[in-house]
Tab-separated table of C-alpha atoms and ligand atoms in Angstrom:
chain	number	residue	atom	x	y	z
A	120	UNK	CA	20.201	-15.085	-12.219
A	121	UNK	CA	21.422	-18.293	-13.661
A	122	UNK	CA	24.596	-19.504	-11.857
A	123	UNK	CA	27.254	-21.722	-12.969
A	124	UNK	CA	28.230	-24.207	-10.760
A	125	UNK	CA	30.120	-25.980	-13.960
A	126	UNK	CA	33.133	-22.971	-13.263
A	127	UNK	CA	36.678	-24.429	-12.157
A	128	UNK	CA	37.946	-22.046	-9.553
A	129	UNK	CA	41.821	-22.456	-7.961
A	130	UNK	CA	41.242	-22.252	-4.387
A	131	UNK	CA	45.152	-22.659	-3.998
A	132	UNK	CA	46.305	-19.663	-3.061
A	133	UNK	CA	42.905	-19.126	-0.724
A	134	UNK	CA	44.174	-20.414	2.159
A	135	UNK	CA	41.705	-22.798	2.099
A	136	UNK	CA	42.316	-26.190	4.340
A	137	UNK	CA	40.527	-28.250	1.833
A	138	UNK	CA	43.346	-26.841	-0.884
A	139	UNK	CA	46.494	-25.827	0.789
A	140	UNK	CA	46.875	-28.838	3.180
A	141	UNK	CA	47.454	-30.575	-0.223
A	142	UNK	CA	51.056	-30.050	-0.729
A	143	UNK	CA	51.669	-31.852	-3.912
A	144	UNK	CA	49.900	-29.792	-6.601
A	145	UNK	CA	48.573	-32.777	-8.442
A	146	UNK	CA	46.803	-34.261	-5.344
A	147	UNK	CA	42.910	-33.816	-5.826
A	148	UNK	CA	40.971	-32.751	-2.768
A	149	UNK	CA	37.589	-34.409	-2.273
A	150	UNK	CA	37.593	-34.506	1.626
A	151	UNK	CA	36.718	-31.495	4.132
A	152	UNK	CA	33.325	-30.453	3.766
A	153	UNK	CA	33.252	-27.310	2.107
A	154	UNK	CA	32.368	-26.453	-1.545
A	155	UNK	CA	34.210	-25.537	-4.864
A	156	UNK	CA	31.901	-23.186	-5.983
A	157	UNK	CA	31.770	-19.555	-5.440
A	158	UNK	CA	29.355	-17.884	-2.953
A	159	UNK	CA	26.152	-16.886	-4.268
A	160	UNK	CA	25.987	-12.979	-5.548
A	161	UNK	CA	24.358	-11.526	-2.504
A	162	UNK	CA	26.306	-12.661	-0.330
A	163	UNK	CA	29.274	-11.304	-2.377
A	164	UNK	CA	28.117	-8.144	-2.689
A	165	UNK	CA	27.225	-7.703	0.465
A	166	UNK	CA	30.603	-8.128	2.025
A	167	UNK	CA	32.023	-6.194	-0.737
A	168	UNK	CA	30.032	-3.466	0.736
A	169	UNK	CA	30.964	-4.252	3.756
A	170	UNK	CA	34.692	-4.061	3.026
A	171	UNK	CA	34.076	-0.968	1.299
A	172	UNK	CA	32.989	1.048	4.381
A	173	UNK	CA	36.732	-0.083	5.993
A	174	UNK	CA	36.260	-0.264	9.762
A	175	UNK	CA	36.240	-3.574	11.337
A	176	UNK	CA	35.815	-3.460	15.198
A	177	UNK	CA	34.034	-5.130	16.989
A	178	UNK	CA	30.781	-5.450	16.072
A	179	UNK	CA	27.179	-6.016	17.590
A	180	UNK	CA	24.428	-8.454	16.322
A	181	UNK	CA	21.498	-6.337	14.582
A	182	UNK	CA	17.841	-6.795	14.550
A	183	UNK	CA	18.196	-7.611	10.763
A	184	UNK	CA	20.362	-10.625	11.928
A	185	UNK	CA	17.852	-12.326	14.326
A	186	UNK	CA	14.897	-11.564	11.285
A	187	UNK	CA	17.072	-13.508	9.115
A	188	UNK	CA	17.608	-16.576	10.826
A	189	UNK	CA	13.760	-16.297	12.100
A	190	UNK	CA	12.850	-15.662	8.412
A	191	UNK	CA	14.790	-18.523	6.947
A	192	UNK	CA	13.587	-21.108	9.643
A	193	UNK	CA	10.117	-20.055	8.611
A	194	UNK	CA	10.125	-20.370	4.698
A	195	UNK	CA	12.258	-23.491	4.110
A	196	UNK	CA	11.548	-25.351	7.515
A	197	UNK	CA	7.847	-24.160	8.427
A	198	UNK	CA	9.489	-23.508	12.160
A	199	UNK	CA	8.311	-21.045	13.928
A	200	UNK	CA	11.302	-19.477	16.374
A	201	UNK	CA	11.223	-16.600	18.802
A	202	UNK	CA	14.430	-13.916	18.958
A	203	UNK	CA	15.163	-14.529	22.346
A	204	UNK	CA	15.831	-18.123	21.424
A	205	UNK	CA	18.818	-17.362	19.530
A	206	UNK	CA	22.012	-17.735	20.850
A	207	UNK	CA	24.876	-16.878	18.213
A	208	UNK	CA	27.941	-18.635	18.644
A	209	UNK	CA	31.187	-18.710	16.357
A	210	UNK	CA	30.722	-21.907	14.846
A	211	UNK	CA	28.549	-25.522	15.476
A	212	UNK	CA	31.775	-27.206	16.663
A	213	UNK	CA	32.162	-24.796	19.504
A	214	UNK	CA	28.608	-24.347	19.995
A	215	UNK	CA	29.015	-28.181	20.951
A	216	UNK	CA	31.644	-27.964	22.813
A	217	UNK	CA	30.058	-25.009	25.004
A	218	UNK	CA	27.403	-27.421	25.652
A	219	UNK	CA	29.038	-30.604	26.986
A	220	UNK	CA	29.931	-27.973	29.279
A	221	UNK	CA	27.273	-26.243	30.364
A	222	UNK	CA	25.216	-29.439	31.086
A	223	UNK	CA	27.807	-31.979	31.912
A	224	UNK	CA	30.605	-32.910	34.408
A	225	UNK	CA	33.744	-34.596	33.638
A	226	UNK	CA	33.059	-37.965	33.109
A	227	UNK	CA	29.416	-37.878	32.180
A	228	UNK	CA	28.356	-40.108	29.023
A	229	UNK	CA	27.210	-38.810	26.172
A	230	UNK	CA	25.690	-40.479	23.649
A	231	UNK	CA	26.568	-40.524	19.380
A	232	UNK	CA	25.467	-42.463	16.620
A	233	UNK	CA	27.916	-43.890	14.868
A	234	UNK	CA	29.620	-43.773	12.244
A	235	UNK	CA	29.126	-39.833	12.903
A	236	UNK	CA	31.172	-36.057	12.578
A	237	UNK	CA	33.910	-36.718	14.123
A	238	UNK	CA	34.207	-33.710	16.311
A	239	UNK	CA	31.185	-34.678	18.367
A	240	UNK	CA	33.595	-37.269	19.500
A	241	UNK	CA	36.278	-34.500	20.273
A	242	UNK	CA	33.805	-31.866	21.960
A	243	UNK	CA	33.167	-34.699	24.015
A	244	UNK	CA	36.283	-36.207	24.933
A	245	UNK	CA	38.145	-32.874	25.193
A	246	UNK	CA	36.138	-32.167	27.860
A	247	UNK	CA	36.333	-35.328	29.939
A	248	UNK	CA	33.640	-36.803	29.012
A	249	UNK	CA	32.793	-40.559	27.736
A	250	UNK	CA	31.335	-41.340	24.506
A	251	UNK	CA	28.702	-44.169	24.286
A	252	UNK	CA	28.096	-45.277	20.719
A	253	UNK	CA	24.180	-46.336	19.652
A	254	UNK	CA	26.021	-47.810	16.395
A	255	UNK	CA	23.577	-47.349	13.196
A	256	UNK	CA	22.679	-50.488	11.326
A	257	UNK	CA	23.538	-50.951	8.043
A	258	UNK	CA	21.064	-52.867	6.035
A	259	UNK	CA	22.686	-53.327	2.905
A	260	UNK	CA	21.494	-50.564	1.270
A	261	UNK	CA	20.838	-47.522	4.036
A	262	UNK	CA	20.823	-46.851	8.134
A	263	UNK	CA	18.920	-47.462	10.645
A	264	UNK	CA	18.271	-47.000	14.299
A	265	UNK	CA	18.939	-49.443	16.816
A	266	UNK	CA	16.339	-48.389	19.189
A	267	UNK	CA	16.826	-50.724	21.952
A	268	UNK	CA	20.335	-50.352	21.959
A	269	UNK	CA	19.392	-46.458	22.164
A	270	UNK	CA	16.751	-46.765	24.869
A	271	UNK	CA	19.038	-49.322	26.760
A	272	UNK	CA	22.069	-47.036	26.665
A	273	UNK	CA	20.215	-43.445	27.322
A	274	UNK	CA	18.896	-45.328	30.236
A	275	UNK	CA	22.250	-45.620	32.326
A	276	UNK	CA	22.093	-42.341	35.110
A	277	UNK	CA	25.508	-40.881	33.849
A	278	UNK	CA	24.243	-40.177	30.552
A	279	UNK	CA	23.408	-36.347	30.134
A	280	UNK	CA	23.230	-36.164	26.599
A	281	UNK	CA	22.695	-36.938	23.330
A	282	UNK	CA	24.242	-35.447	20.351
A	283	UNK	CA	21.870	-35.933	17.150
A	284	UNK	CA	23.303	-35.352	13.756
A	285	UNK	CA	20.224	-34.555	11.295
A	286	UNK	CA	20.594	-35.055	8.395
A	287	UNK	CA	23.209	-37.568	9.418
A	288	UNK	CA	27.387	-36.721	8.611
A	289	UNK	CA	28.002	-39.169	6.879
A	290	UNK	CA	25.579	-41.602	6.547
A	291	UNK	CA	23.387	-39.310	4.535
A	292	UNK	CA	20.002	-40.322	6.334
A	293	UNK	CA	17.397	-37.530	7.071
A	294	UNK	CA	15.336	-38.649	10.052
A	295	UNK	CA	11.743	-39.437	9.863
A	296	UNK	CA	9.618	-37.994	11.535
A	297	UNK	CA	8.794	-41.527	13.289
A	298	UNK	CA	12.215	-42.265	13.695
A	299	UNK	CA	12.910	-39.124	15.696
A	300	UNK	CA	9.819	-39.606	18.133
A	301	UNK	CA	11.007	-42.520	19.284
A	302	UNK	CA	14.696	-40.790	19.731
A	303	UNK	CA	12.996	-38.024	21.352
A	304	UNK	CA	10.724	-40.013	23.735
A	305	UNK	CA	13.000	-42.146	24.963
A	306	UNK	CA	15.351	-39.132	26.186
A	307	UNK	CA	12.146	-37.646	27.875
A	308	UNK	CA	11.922	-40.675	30.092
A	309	UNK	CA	15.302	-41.048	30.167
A	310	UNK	CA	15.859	-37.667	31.077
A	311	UNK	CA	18.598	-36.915	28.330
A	312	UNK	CA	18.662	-33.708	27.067
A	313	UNK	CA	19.205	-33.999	23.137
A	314	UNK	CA	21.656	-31.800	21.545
A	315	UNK	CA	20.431	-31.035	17.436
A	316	UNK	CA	22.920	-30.645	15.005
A	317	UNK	CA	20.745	-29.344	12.210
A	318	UNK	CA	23.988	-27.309	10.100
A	319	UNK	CA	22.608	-29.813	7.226
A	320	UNK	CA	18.944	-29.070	7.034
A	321	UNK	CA	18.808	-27.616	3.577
A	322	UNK	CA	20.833	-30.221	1.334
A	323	UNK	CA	18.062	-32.037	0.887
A	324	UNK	CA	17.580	-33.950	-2.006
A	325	UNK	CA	14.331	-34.001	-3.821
A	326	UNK	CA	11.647	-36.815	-2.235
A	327	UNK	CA	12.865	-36.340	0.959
A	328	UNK	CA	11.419	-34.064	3.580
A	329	UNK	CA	13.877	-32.235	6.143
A	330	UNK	CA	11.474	-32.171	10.394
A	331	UNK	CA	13.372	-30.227	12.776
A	332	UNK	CA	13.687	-32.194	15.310
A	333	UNK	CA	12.715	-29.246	17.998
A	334	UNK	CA	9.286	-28.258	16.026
A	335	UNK	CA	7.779	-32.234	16.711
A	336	UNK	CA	6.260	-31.450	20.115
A	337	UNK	CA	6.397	-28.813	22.814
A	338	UNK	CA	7.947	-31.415	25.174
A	339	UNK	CA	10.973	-31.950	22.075
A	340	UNK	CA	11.187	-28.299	21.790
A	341	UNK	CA	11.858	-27.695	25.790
A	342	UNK	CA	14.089	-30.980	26.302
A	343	UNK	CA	16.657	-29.635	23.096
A	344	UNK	CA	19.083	-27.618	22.068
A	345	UNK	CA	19.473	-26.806	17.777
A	346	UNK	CA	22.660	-26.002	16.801
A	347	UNK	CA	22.517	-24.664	13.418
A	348	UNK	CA	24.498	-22.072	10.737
A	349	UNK	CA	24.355	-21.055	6.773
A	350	UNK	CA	27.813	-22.007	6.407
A	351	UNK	CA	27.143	-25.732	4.932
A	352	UNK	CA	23.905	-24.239	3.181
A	353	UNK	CA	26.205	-21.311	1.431
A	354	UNK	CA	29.823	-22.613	1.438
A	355	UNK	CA	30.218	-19.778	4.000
A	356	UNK	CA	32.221	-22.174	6.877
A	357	UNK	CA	34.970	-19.634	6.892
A	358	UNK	CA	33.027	-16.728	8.047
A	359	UNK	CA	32.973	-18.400	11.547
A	360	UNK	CA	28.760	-17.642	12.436
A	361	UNK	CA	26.219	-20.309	13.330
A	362	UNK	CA	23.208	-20.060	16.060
A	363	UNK	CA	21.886	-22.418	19.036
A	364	UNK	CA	18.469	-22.226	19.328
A	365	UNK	CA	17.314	-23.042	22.869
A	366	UNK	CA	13.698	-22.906	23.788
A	367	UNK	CA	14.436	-23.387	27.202
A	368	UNK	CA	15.245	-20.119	29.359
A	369	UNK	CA	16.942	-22.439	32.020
A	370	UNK	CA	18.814	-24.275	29.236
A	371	UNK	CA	19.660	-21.119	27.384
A	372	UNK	CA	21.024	-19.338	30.158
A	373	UNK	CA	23.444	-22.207	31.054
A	374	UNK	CA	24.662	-22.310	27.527
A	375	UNK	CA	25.111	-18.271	27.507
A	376	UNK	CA	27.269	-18.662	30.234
A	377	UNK	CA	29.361	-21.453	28.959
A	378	UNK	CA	29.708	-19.700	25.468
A	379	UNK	CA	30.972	-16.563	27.241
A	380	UNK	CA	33.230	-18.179	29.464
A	381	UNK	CA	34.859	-20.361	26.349
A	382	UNK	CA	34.641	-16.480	24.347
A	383	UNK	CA	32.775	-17.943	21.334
A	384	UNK	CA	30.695	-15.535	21.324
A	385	UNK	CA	32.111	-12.376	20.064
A	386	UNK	CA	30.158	-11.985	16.220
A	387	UNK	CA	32.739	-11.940	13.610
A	388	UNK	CA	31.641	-8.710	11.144
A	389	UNK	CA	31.529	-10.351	8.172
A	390	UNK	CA	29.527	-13.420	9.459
A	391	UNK	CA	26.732	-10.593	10.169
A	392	UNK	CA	26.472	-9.624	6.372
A	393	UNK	CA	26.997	-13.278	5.361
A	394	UNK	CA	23.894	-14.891	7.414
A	395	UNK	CA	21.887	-11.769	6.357
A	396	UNK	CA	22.676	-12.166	3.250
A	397	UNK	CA	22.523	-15.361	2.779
A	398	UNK	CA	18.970	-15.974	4.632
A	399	UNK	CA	17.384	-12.920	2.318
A	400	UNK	CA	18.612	-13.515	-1.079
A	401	UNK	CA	20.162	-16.637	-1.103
A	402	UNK	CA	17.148	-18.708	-1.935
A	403	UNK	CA	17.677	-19.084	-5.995
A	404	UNK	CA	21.169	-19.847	-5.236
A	405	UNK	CA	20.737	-22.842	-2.909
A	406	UNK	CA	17.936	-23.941	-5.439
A	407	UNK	CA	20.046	-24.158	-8.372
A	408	UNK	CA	22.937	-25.566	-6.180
A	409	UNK	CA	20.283	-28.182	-5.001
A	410	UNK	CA	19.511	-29.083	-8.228
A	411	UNK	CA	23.336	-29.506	-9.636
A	412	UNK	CA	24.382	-31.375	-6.526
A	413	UNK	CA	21.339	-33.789	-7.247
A	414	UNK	CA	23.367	-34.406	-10.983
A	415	UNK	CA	26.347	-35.342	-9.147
A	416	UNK	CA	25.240	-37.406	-6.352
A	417	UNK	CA	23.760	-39.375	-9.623
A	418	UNK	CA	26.504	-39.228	-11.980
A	419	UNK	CA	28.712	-40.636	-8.999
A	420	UNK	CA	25.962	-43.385	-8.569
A	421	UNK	CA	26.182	-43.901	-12.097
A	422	UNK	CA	29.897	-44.312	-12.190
A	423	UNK	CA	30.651	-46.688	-9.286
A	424	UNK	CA	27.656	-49.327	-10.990
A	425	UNK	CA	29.468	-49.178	-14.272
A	426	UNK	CA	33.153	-48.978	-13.613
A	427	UNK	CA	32.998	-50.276	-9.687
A	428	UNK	CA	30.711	-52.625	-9.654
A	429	UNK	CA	32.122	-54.023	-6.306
A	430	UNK	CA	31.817	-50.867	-4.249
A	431	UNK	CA	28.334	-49.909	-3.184
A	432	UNK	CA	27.252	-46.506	-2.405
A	433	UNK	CA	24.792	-45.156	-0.053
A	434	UNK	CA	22.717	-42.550	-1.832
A	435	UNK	CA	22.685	-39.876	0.297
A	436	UNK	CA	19.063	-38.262	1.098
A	437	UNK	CA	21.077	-35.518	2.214
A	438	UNK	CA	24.169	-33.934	1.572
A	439	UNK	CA	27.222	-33.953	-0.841
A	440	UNK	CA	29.318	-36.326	1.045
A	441	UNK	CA	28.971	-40.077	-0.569
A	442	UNK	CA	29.419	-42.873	1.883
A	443	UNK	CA	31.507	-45.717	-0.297
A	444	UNK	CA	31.021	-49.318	0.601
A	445	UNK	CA	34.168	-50.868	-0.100
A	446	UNK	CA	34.320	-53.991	2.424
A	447	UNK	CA	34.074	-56.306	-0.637
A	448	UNK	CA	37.833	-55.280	-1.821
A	449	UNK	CA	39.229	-56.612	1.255
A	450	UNK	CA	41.507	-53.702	2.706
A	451	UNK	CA	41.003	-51.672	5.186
A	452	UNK	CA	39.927	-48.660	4.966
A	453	UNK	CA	43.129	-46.596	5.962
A	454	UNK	CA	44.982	-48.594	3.474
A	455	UNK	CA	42.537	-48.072	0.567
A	456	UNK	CA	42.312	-44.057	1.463
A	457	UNK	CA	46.317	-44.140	1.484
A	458	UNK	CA	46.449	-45.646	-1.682
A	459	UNK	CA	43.844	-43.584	-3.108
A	460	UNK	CA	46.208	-40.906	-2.003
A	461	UNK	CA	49.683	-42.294	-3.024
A	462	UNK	CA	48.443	-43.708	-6.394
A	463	UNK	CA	45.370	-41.931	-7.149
A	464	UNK	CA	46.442	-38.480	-5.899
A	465	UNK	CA	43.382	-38.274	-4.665
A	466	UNK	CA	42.264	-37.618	-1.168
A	467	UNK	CA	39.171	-38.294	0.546
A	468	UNK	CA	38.018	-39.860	4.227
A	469	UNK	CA	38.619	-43.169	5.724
A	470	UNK	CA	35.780	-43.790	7.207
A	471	UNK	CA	37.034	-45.063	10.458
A	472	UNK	CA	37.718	-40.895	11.906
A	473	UNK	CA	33.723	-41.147	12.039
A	474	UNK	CA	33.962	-44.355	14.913
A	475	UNK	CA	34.779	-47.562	14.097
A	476	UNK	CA	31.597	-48.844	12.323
A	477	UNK	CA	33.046	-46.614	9.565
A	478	UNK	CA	35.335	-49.622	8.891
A	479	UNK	CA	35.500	-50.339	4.895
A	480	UNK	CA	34.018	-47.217	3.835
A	481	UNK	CA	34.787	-43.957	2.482
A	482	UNK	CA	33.689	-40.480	2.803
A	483	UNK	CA	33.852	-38.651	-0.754
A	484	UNK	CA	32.878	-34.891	-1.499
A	485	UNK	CA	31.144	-34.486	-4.727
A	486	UNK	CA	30.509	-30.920	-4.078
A	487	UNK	CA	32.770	-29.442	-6.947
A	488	UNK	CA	32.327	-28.735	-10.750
A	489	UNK	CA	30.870	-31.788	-12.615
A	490	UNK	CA	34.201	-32.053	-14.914
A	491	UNK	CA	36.284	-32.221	-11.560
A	492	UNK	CA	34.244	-34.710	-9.741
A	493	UNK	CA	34.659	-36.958	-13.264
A	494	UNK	CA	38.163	-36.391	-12.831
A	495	UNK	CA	38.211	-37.369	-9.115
A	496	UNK	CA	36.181	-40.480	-10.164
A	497	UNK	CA	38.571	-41.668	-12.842
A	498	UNK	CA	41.568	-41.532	-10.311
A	499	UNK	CA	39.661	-43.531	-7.558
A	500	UNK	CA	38.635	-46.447	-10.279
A	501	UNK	CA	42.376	-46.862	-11.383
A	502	UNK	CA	43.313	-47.370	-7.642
A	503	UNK	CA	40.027	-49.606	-6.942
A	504	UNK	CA	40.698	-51.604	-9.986
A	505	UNK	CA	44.484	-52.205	-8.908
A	506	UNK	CA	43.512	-53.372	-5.733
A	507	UNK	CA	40.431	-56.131	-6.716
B	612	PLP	C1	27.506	-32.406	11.281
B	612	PLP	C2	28.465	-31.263	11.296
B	612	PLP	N1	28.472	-30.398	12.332
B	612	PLP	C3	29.309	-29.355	12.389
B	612	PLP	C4	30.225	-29.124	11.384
B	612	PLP	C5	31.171	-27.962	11.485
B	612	PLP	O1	30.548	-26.851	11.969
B	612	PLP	P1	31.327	-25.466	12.174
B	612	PLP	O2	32.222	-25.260	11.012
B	612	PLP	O3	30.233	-24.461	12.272
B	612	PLP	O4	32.079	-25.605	13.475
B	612	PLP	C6	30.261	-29.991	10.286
B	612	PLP	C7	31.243	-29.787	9.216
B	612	PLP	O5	31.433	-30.593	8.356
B	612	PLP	C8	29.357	-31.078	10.248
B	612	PLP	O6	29.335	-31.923	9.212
């Protein structure tokens, strides 16, 4: 079926954290990371059906689940995954945070790339551990690895682990395949144990091709840990579901047991019909979606060259979160995103919540109906051009 990703929904009344943290009606949310559109129809109808049959206990994880995530990991990614590899866990965020558990102690290092997701920082910290930053290198146009940095930093004995973000919140780089061997060999002989964060694997644009990281090498598969979920895939976040995927019996076991005792582990009974769902028939949705997010990303590239001219944008190879460049207008970023909110009544991210090499930039979501997103783009110019 043909969907219509052009539809303006009110999410308003949804509960929706994107929506309802926005107090003044006229503010414009282009922030959290979820989508404006509605779910695709098989995912609908299945927890329609769902609903219909009325009970909602507890529920158990069925074989159809595990054949699903096996299934999808097959056809888009060309990974090959046993059941027993599967952990399922209520969301990536606590997946993380089970894991700086299970393999570190209090004040362990862990290392991040930044500017990255700010809640590796948090699983991290929360649980009294120390956050060592391989900061990316900007070179004007995209990122890069600093790989001595990396090698010289995963190289100190308290450092445990290291938290890859692939394709990269918010930088909008999808690894190469070159880029992470050398990641992955230097935590072999460093001993690091590298911690995936794959939940954007299939917003890939076209021309770019998506490796996961664990399928490189048997040695990558044992020394990692994928944490992974449909919910960026299928604007599905609020369903609470998402896997780990640990080859490693030793390394799974340790993370089963820190996933019970944090009781993330209990499957939520609609998160069962959604990954199902979602992993079966979802296939023609995520096409078309691919395909309309690709029109945005370059309308919004389109936009800042004519009207901003000063502001550069990273395009994203991955993604609908744009990564602004606005270090030429000579604010910082906090200022800029407050003014974009007081003036624009529009908010997005100051890049800085993503480490401080987010300095000057901005994190935008363009994942909303075209008309919307021109809206969005309007308000940000008329605050941009009052502040050149
Ligand atoms: C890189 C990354 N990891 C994890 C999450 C959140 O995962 P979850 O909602 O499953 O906790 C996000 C959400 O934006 C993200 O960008």
């Amino acid at each position: 079926m043909k969907y219509d990703f052009d539809q303006i929904l009110d999410r308003r009344n949804s509960n929706s954290v994107k929506w309802a943290n926005t107090k003044e009606r006229d503010i414009l949310p282009m922030w959290v990371a979820d989508m404006d559109f509605k779910a695709a129809e098989p995912i609908i109808q299945a927890l329609e059906e769902r609903v219909r049959h009325g009970i909602f206990g507890y529920a158990t994880l069925p074989n159809a689940y595990y054949e699903a995530e096996i299934g999808w990991w097959k056809k888009r990614h060309q990974f090959t995954i046993k059941k027993e590899w599967i952990e399922a866990s209520t969301g990536v965020i606590p997946s993380l945070s089970a894991i700086v558990q299970a393999f570190t102690e209090p004040g362990d290092r862990i290392l991040i790339q930044t500017p990255v997701y700010n809640h590796f920082a948090s699983s991290i910290t929360n649980n009294g551990c120390v956050i060592v930053e391989n900061e990316l290198t900007f070179n004007g146009v995209s990122y890069e690895i600093d790989f001595a940095d990396f090698e010289e930093k995963a190289s100190h004995e308290k450092v445990k682990l290291f938290i890859l973000c692939n394709p990269h919140n918010p930088v909008g780089r999808v690894w190469s395949e070159d880029e992470l061997k050398r990641l992955g060999d230097i935590c072999l002989r460093h001993n690091v144990l590298v911690v995936v964060d794959e939940i954007h694997r299939d917003l890939v644009y076209k021309g770019t091709r998506f490796i996961p990281f664990a399928s490189l090498s048997e040695p990558f598969l044992m020394n990692s840990v994928t944490c992974t979920a449909p919910s960026k895939t299928f604007n599905i976040a609020g369903l609470k579901t998402s896997n780990i995927i640990a080859a490693n019996a030793e390394n799974r076991q340790k993370i089963n047991r820190s996933l019970n005792r944090n009781e993330a582990i209990e499957p939520n009974v609609f998160g069962i019909e959604g990954l199902i769902s979602a992993y079966t028939w979802g296939e023609e949705w995520l096409d078309q979606l691919l395909d309309y997010l690709e029109g945005n990303r370059d309308f919004f590239m389109a936009f800042l060259k004519e009207r901003m001219p000063k502001v550069k944008t990273v395009l994203p190879e991955a993604t609908y979160l744009m990564w602004v460049d606005c270090r030429s207008l000579g604010i910082s970023s906090k200022e800029l995103s407050q003014k974009i909110l007081e003036k624009g009544r529009l908010r997005i991210t100051d890049g800085v919540i993503y480490g401080e090499a987010g300095e000057g930039f901005l994190r935008i979501n363009i994942a909303c109906p075209r008309a919307r997103l021109a809206e969005g783009l309007e308000r940000l110019a008329s605050v941009v051009s009052s502040v050149c």
